[in-house]
Coordinates of C-alpha atoms in Angstrom, one line a residue:
X1 CA 0.0 0.0 0.0
X2 CA 1.1 3.6 -0.6
X3 CA 2.4 5.5 2.4
X4 CA 0.1 8.1 3.9
X5 CA 1.0 11.6 2.7
X6 CA 1.5 14.2 5.4
X7 CA 1.8 17.8 4.0
X8 CA 3.0 20.6 6.3
X9 CA 2.4 24.1 5.0
X10 CA 4.8 26.8 6.3
X11 CA 8.5 26.5 7.4
X12 CA 8.3 28.8 10.4
X13 CA 8.5 27.9 14.1
X14 CA 5.4 25.7 14.0
X15 CA 5.9 24.0 10.7
X16 CA 9.6 23.2 11.2
X17 CA 9.0 21.7 14.7
X18 CA 6.1 19.6 13.4
X19 CA 8.1 18.2 10.4
X20 CA 11.1 17.6 12.7
X21 CA 9.1 15.7 15.2
X22 CA 7.2 13.7 12.6
X23 CA 10.6 12.5 11.3
X24 CA 11.5 11.3 14.7
X25 CA 8.2 9.6 15.5
X26 CA 7.5 7.9 12.1
X27 CA 9.6 5.3 10.3
X28 CA 10.4 5.9 6.6
X29 CA 7.8 3.2 5.7
X30 CA 5.0 4.7 7.8
X31 CA 4.5 8.1 6.0
X32 CA 5.7 10.4 3.3
X33 CA 6.3 13.9 4.7
X34 CA 6.4 17.1 2.6
X35 CA 7.0 20.7 3.7
X36 CA 5.7 23.5 1.6
X37 CA 7.7 26.7 2.1
X38 CA 9.1 29.4 -0.3
X39 CA 12.5 29.5 1.4
X40 CA 15.1 26.9 2.4
X41 CA 15.2 28.3 5.9
X42 CA 13.1 28.9 9.0
X43 CA 13.3 32.5 10.1
X44 CA 14.0 33.2 13.7
X45 CA 11.7 36.2 13.8
X46 CA 12.5 37.6 17.3
X47 CA 16.0 38.6 16.2
X48 CA 15.0 40.3 13.0
X49 CA 15.4 43.8 14.4
X50 CA 19.1 43.0 15.1
X51 CA 19.5 42.0 11.4
X52 CA 18.0 45.4 10.4
X53 CA 20.5 47.2 12.7
X54 CA 23.5 45.1 11.5
X55 CA 24.2 43.4 14.9
X56 CA 23.5 40.1 13.2
X57 CA 24.0 38.9 9.7
X58 CA 20.9 37.6 7.8
X59 CA 22.3 34.1 7.7
X60 CA 22.5 34.0 11.5
X61 CA 18.7 34.0 11.9
X62 CA 17.9 31.8 8.9
X63 CA 18.0 28.3 10.3
X64 CA 18.7 25.9 7.4
X65 CA 15.9 23.4 6.8
X66 CA 18.5 21.0 5.2
X67 CA 20.4 20.9 8.4
X68 CA 17.4 20.1 10.5
X69 CA 15.3 17.8 8.3
X70 CA 16.5 14.5 6.9
X71 CA 13.6 12.8 5.2
X72 CA 11.1 15.6 4.6
X73 CA 10.6 16.6 0.9
X74 CA 10.8 20.4 0.8
X75 CA 8.6 21.9 -1.9
X76 CA 9.9 25.4 -2.8
X77 CA 6.7 27.5 -3.0
X78 CA 3.7 28.8 -1.1
X79 CA 0.3 27.3 -0.6
X80 CA -2.3 29.5 -2.3
X81 CA -5.4 27.5 -1.9
X82 CA -6.8 24.4 -0.2
X83 CA -9.6 22.0 -1.5
X84 CA -10.5 19.9 1.6
X85 CA -13.0 17.8 -0.4
X86 CA -10.4 16.7 -3.0
X87 CA -7.7 16.7 -0.3
X88 CA -5.5 18.9 -2.4
X89 CA -3.1 21.8 -1.5
X90 CA -2.6 24.1 -4.4
X91 CA 1.0 25.4 -4.4
X92 CA 2.6 28.2 -6.4
X93 CA 6.2 27.3 -6.8
X94 CA 9.0 29.9 -6.8
X95 CA 9.0 29.6 -10.6
X96 CA 5.3 30.6 -10.6
X97 CA 4.3 27.1 -11.7
X98 CA 1.1 26.1 -10.0
X99 CA 0.9 22.4 -8.9
X100 CA -1.5 20.3 -6.9
X101 CA -0.1 18.5 -3.9
X102 CA -2.4 15.7 -2.6
X103 CA -2.5 14.9 1.0
X104 CA -4.0 12.4 3.5
X105 CA -3.1 14.6 6.5
X106 CA -2.6 18.4 6.2
X107 CA -0.9 20.6 8.8
X108 CA -1.5 24.3 8.2
X109 CA 1.0 26.7 9.8
X110 CA 1.4 29.4 7.1
X111 CA 2.0 32.1 9.8
X112 CA 0.8 35.7 9.5
X113 CA 1.2 38.8 7.3
X114 CA 1.6 42.5 8.2
X115 CA -1.7 44.0 9.2
X116 CA -2.4 47.3 7.5
X117 CA -5.2 49.9 7.4
X118 CA -6.8 52.1 4.8
X119 CA -4.5 55.1 5.5
X120 CA -3.7 57.4 2.5
X121 CA -0.2 56.7 1.2
X122 CA 0.6 53.8 3.6
X123 CA 0.9 51.0 1.1
X124 CA 3.2 53.1 -1.1
X125 CA 5.4 54.7 1.5
X126 CA 5.7 52.4 4.5
X127 CA 8.2 49.5 5.0
X128 CA 7.4 46.4 7.0
X129 CA 9.5 44.2 9.3
X130 CA 8.1 40.7 8.8
X131 CA 10.6 39.0 6.5
X132 CA 14.3 38.6 6.2
X133 CA 14.3 40.5 2.9
X134 CA 12.5 43.4 4.5
X135 CA 15.0 43.6 7.4
X136 CA 17.9 43.6 4.8
X137 CA 16.1 46.3 2.7
X138 CA 15.4 48.5 5.8
X139 CA 19.0 48.4 6.8
X140 CA 20.1 49.4 3.3
X141 CA 17.5 52.2 3.3
X142 CA 18.4 53.7 6.7
X143 CA 22.2 53.7 5.8
X144 CA 21.3 55.3 2.4
X145 CA 19.5 58.1 4.2
X146 CA 22.7 58.8 6.2
X147 CA 24.8 58.7 3.1
X148 CA 22.5 61.1 1.2
X149 CA 22.0 63.5 4.2
X150 CA 25.8 63.7 4.7
X151 CA 26.2 64.8 1.1
X152 CA 23.4 67.3 1.0
X153 CA 23.5 71.1 1.8
X154 CA 19.7 71.4 1.8
X155 CA 18.6 71.6 5.4
X156 CA 15.0 70.5 4.6
X157 CA 16.3 67.4 2.8
X158 CA 18.6 66.5 5.7
X159 CA 15.7 66.8 8.2
X160 CA 13.4 64.5 6.2
X161 CA 16.2 62.0 5.6
X162 CA 17.2 61.9 9.3
X163 CA 13.8 61.6 10.9
X164 CA 12.4 58.1 11.3
X165 CA 9.0 57.0 12.3
X166 CA 8.2 53.5 13.6
X167 CA 4.5 52.6 14.1
X168 CA 3.6 49.9 16.6
X169 CA 4.4 49.7 20.3
X170 CA 4.5 45.9 20.5
X171 CA 7.7 43.9 20.7
X172 CA 8.5 44.2 17.0
X173 CA 8.1 47.9 16.8
X174 CA 9.8 48.7 20.1
X175 CA 12.8 46.5 19.3
X176 CA 13.0 47.8 15.8
X177 CA 13.0 51.4 16.9
X178 CA 15.5 50.7 19.7
X179 CA 18.0 48.7 17.5
X180 CA 17.9 51.1 14.6
X181 CA 18.3 54.1 16.8
X182 CA 21.5 52.5 18.1
X183 CA 22.6 52.1 14.5
X184 CA 22.1 55.7 13.6
X185 CA 23.7 56.9 16.8
X186 CA 26.7 54.7 16.3
X187 CA 27.1 56.0 12.7
X188 CA 27.8 59.5 13.8
X189 CA 31.5 58.9 14.3
X190 CA 31.7 57.6 10.7
X191 CA 29.6 60.6 9.4
X192 CA 31.3 63.7 10.7
X193 CA 29.3 66.0 8.4
X194 CA 26.0 65.0 10.0
X195 CA 24.4 67.2 12.6
X196 CA 23.5 64.9 15.5
X197 CA 20.5 67.1 16.5
X198 CA 18.8 66.2 13.2
X199 CA 18.7 62.5 13.8
X200 CA 15.3 61.8 15.5
X201 CA 13.4 58.6 16.1
X202 CA 9.7 58.5 16.8
X203 CA 7.8 55.4 18.1
X204 CA 4.0 55.9 17.9
X205 CA 1.2 53.6 18.8
X206 CA -2.6 54.1 19.1
X207 CA -2.6 52.0 22.3
X208 CA -2.4 53.8 25.7
X209 CA 0.6 51.7 26.9
X210 CA 3.8 50.4 25.5
X211 CA 4.0 46.6 25.3
X212 CA 1.0 46.1 27.6
X213 CA 1.6 42.3 27.7
X214 CA 4.7 43.0 29.9
X215 CA 2.7 44.8 32.5
X216 CA 2.7 48.5 33.5
X217 CA 6.1 48.4 35.4
X218 CA 8.2 46.9 32.6
X219 CA 6.3 49.0 30.0
X220 CA 7.3 52.2 31.9
X221 CA 10.9 51.0 32.3
X222 CA 11.2 50.3 28.5
X223 CA 9.7 53.7 27.7
X224 CA 12.2 55.4 30.1
X225 CA 15.1 53.5 28.4
X226 CA 14.0 54.6 25.0
X227 CA 13.4 58.3 25.9
X228 CA 16.8 58.4 27.7
X229 CA 18.3 57.5 24.4
X230 CA 16.4 60.2 22.5
X231 CA 13.5 58.1 21.1
X232 CA 10.3 60.1 21.2
X233 CA 7.5 57.8 22.3
X234 CA 4.0 59.0 21.5
X235 CA 1.0 56.8 22.7
X236 CA -2.6 57.2 21.7
X237 CA -1.3 58.4 18.3
X238 CA -1.2 56.8 14.8
X239 CA -0.6 57.8 11.2
X240 CA -3.2 59.8 9.4
X241 CA -1.4 60.1 6.1
X242 CA 2.0 59.1 4.6
X243 CA 3.8 60.8 1.8
X244 CA 7.2 60.2 0.3
X245 CA 8.8 62.9 2.3
X246 CA 6.5 63.4 5.3
X247 CA 4.3 61.6 7.8
X248 CA 1.1 63.2 9.3
X249 CA 0.1 61.9 12.7
X250 CA -3.5 61.8 14.1
X251 CA -2.5 64.5 16.6
X252 CA -2.0 66.9 13.8
X253 CA 1.8 66.9 13.6
X254 CA 3.4 66.6 10.3
X255 CA 6.9 65.2 10.5
X256 CA 9.5 65.5 7.7
X257 CA 10.3 61.8 7.2
X258 CA 11.4 59.5 4.4
X259 CA 11.4 56.3 6.5
X260 CA 8.1 55.0 7.9
X261 CA 8.4 51.5 9.4
X262 CA 5.0 49.8 9.9
X263 CA 4.8 47.1 12.6
X264 CA 1.3 47.7 13.9
X265 CA 0.3 44.1 14.3
X266 CA -0.2 41.0 12.2
X267 CA -3.1 39.3 10.5
X268 CA -3.5 35.6 9.8
X269 CA -2.4 34.3 6.4
X270 CA -5.1 34.8 3.7
X271 CA -4.8 31.1 3.0
X272 CA -7.1 30.4 6.0
X273 CA -10.0 32.0 4.1
X274 CA -9.7 29.5 1.3
X275 CA -11.0 26.6 3.4
X276 CA -14.5 28.1 3.9
X277 CA -14.6 27.2 7.6
X278 CA -15.1 29.3 10.6
X279 CA -12.5 31.9 11.5
X280 CA -11.9 34.3 14.5
X281 CA -10.3 37.5 13.3
X282 CA -8.9 35.6 10.3
X283 CA -7.5 32.8 12.4
X284 CA -8.9 29.3 11.6
X285 CA -11.1 27.9 14.4
X286 CA -9.7 24.6 15.8
X287 CA -10.5 22.3 18.7
X288 CA -8.0 21.8 21.6
X289 CA -6.1 19.1 19.7
X290 CA -5.7 21.6 16.8
X291 CA -7.9 19.7 14.4
X292 CA -10.2 21.7 12.1
X293 CA -13.8 20.7 12.8
X294 CA -15.6 19.2 9.8
X295 CA -12.4 18.7 7.8
X296 CA -10.9 15.2 7.7
X297 CA -7.2 15.0 8.5
X298 CA -6.7 18.8 8.6
X299 CA -4.8 20.5 11.5
X300 CA -4.0 24.2 12.0
X301 CA -1.7 25.9 14.4
X302 CA 0.5 28.9 15.1
X303 CA -0.4 32.5 14.1
X304 CA -3.0 31.3 11.6
X305 CA -5.1 29.3 14.0
X306 CA -7.3 30.2 17.0
X307 CA -6.0 27.6 19.3
X308 CA -7.8 27.5 22.6
X309 CA -5.6 28.5 25.5
X310 CA -6.5 25.9 28.1
X311 CA -3.9 27.1 30.5
X312 CA -5.6 30.5 30.9
X313 CA -9.1 29.4 30.2
X314 CA -12.1 31.7 29.9
X315 CA -12.4 31.0 26.2
X316 CA -9.1 32.8 25.4
X317 CA -6.9 31.8 22.4
X318 CA -3.2 31.4 22.4
X319 CA -1.1 34.5 21.6
X320 CA 0.7 34.4 18.2
X321 CA 4.2 34.0 19.8
X322 CA 7.2 31.8 18.9
X323 CA 6.9 30.1 22.3
X324 CA 3.4 28.8 21.5
X325 CA 4.1 28.0 17.9
X326 CA 7.1 25.8 18.6
X327 CA 5.3 23.8 21.2
X328 CA 2.1 23.6 19.1
X329 CA 4.3 22.1 16.3
X330 CA 5.4 19.3 18.5
X331 CA 1.9 18.7 19.8
X332 CA 0.3 18.6 16.3
X333 CA 2.9 16.1 15.2
X334 CA 2.0 13.9 18.1
X335 CA -1.7 14.2 17.2
X336 CA -1.1 13.4 13.5
X337 CA 0.8 10.3 14.5
X338 CA -2.0 9.3 17.0
X339 CA -4.7 9.7 14.3
X340 CA -2.5 7.7 11.8
X341 CA -2.1 4.9 14.3
X342 CA -5.7 4.9 15.5
X343 CA -4.9 6.4 18.9
X344 CA -6.4 9.2 20.9
X345 CA -5.3 12.8 20.3
X346 CA -4.4 15.1 23.2
X347 CA -5.3 18.7 23.8
X348 CA -2.6 21.4 23.7
X349 CA -1.9 23.0 27.0
X350 CA 1.1 25.3 27.7
X351 CA 1.5 27.9 30.4
X352 CA 3.4 31.0 29.1
X353 CA 7.0 31.0 30.4
X354 CA 7.4 34.8 30.1
X355 CA 8.5 37.4 27.6
X356 CA 11.8 39.0 26.7
X357 CA 12.5 42.3 24.9
X358 CA 16.0 43.2 23.8
X359 CA 16.5 46.9 23.3
X360 CA 20.2 46.7 22.3
X361 CA 23.3 47.3 24.4
X362 CA 22.6 46.7 28.1
X363 CA 19.0 47.9 27.7
X364 CA 16.3 45.1 28.0
X365 CA 13.2 44.2 29.9
X366 CA 12.2 40.6 30.6
X367 CA 9.6 38.7 32.5
X368 CA 10.7 35.1 32.9
X369 CA 8.2 33.0 34.9
X370 CA 6.5 36.2 36.1
X371 CA 9.6 37.9 37.5
X372 CA 10.2 41.4 36.3
X373 CA 13.8 42.2 35.2
X374 CA 15.3 45.3 33.6
X375 CA 18.8 46.2 32.4
X376 CA 21.7 43.8 32.2
X377 CA 20.0 40.9 34.0
X378 CA 17.1 41.2 31.6
X379 CA 19.5 41.3 28.7
X380 CA 21.3 38.1 29.9
X381 CA 17.9 36.4 30.1
X382 CA 16.8 37.6 26.7
X383 CA 19.9 36.5 24.9
X384 CA 20.0 33.2 26.8
X385 CA 16.5 32.5 25.7
X386 CA 17.2 33.3 22.1
X387 CA 20.2 31.0 22.0
X388 CA 18.2 28.2 23.6
X389 CA 15.4 28.7 21.1
X390 CA 17.6 28.6 18.0
X391 CA 17.3 25.1 16.5
X392 CA 20.9 24.3 15.3
X393 CA 24.3 24.6 17.0
X394 CA 25.6 26.4 13.8
X395 CA 22.9 29.1 14.3
X396 CA 23.8 29.5 18.0
X397 CA 27.5 29.9 17.2
X398 CA 26.8 32.4 14.4
X399 CA 24.6 34.5 16.6
X400 CA 27.1 34.5 19.6
X401 CA 29.9 35.3 17.2
X402 CA 28.0 38.2 15.7
X403 CA 27.1 39.6 19.1
X404 CA 30.8 39.5 20.2
X405 CA 32.1 41.0 17.0
X406 CA 29.5 43.8 17.0
X407 CA 30.2 44.6 20.7
X408 CA 34.0 44.8 20.1
X409 CA 34.4 46.1 16.5
X410 CA 31.1 47.9 15.9
X411 CA 29.5 48.4 12.5
X412 CA 31.0 49.2 9.1
X413 CA 27.7 50.7 7.8
X414 CA 27.8 48.9 4.5
X415 CA 24.8 48.7 2.3
X416 CA 24.4 46.2 -0.5
X417 CA 22.3 48.3 -2.9
X418 CA 19.1 46.3 -2.3
X419 CA 16.3 47.9 -4.4
X420 CA 18.1 51.2 -4.6
X421 CA 16.3 52.7 -7.6
X422 CA 12.8 51.6 -6.9
X423 CA 11.5 52.2 -3.3
X424 CA 9.8 49.0 -2.0
X425 CA 6.2 49.1 -1.0
X426 CA 4.7 47.5 2.1
X427 CA 3.3 44.5 0.2
X428 CA 6.3 43.8 -2.1
X429 CA 7.8 41.2 0.2
X430 CA 4.7 39.2 1.3
X431 CA 2.9 38.3 -2.0
X432 CA -0.5 38.7 -0.5
X433 CA -2.1 39.0 -3.9
X434 CA -1.1 35.4 -4.8
X435 CA -4.0 33.5 -3.2
X436 CA -6.8 31.9 -5.2
X437 CA -10.5 32.2 -4.8
X438 CA -12.7 29.2 -4.1
X439 CA -13.7 29.0 -7.8
X440 CA -10.1 29.1 -8.9
X441 CA -9.2 26.4 -6.5
X442 CA -11.9 24.2 -7.8
X443 CA -10.7 24.8 -11.4
X444 CA -7.2 23.6 -10.4
X445 CA -8.4 20.5 -8.6
X446 CA -11.2 19.5 -11.0
X447 CA -8.9 17.2 -13.1
X448 CA -8.1 15.2 -10.0
X449 CA -11.8 14.8 -9.1
X450 CA -12.5 13.7 -12.7
X451 CA -9.7 11.2 -12.6
X452 CA -10.9 9.7 -9.3

């Protein structure tokens, strides 16, 4: 008999952990495992701001799938539609070829995309921080502003090039603003013609508190650290309009600015909408074992699924964090194997171990196991956690080496010329226009239905 086909969609925290555990639990003759992902790596997203600031190289946070997976077939592409009746995952390969991947068991962990709003000029003038390419582009862009400002005699041009606005007071936005502010401050000794008073960083968020998940005490300490370094933090404020050389805030201020970084939250992958089942704010509804009700052999987890948080109770769902995604990946693998072998599945339960926020240098706030830490102790916990969470020893060594090298030798402020002539738009890196409608999915899977 043919081996059962297990298809895992997404090579992030959840997908990689699931495929890795499936390899360990199943023998080669028990199942055929495939992983659908456009890249040959799993991105360690929490360290992305340090890539943008040049503390870490891009390769340091790109965990090689080939090092981790031995028997899994990696399909280079992205899932753009699911037909649960035909049991087919429609995949657009990196060559733009569309293929049908049949499955017996499907694990959906496509992650999330940057959430945006209908703000004039936002799509054209903002940059995101969700992918490795975006981090590399943003670093290039910020250094380019320093280069151009240093060679301009126009005061207005210098002001617009040296003011930077980051929208989003969560972990991603706060760490991005903090790390890039250190980049521009450290650049001053290499750019003697720049006026230090012109370099200004703004962190804005419509929420009344900075990183509310950390609690009031650590949120205030993080804000104090940022303001001490010259970052202007404005809460209860967002962007009203974005233009190529200015940003207008909802409090009426118009800031000269050519760098708008948008990190105001995430939304579930649009792939979830192609299944036609119930969603919660775009996240696919699943039961406690992460099976999708009504769909045979389909599991969903990570940022794209509304997994019940049984540890907190009260009908709450798990936060879209790396901590949950990694553990859900292992739990789903266990449940897929249980279903395959005719055994009982188990509900996912995990109590949050805490949160870490690295603001660069000795600035950090952490809350391991409910204990509030700030400064150097928090930094030690944050970096220790990241090293523990990285999935290969090679990645751990690369990250540690980069940290040591940056601390001792500093930055060379080199840009690679990434998209220099055409400014990137917010959606250029996430391909959110690639997904199929229900009718298009049926068209692609119709030949399989006819054949069967």
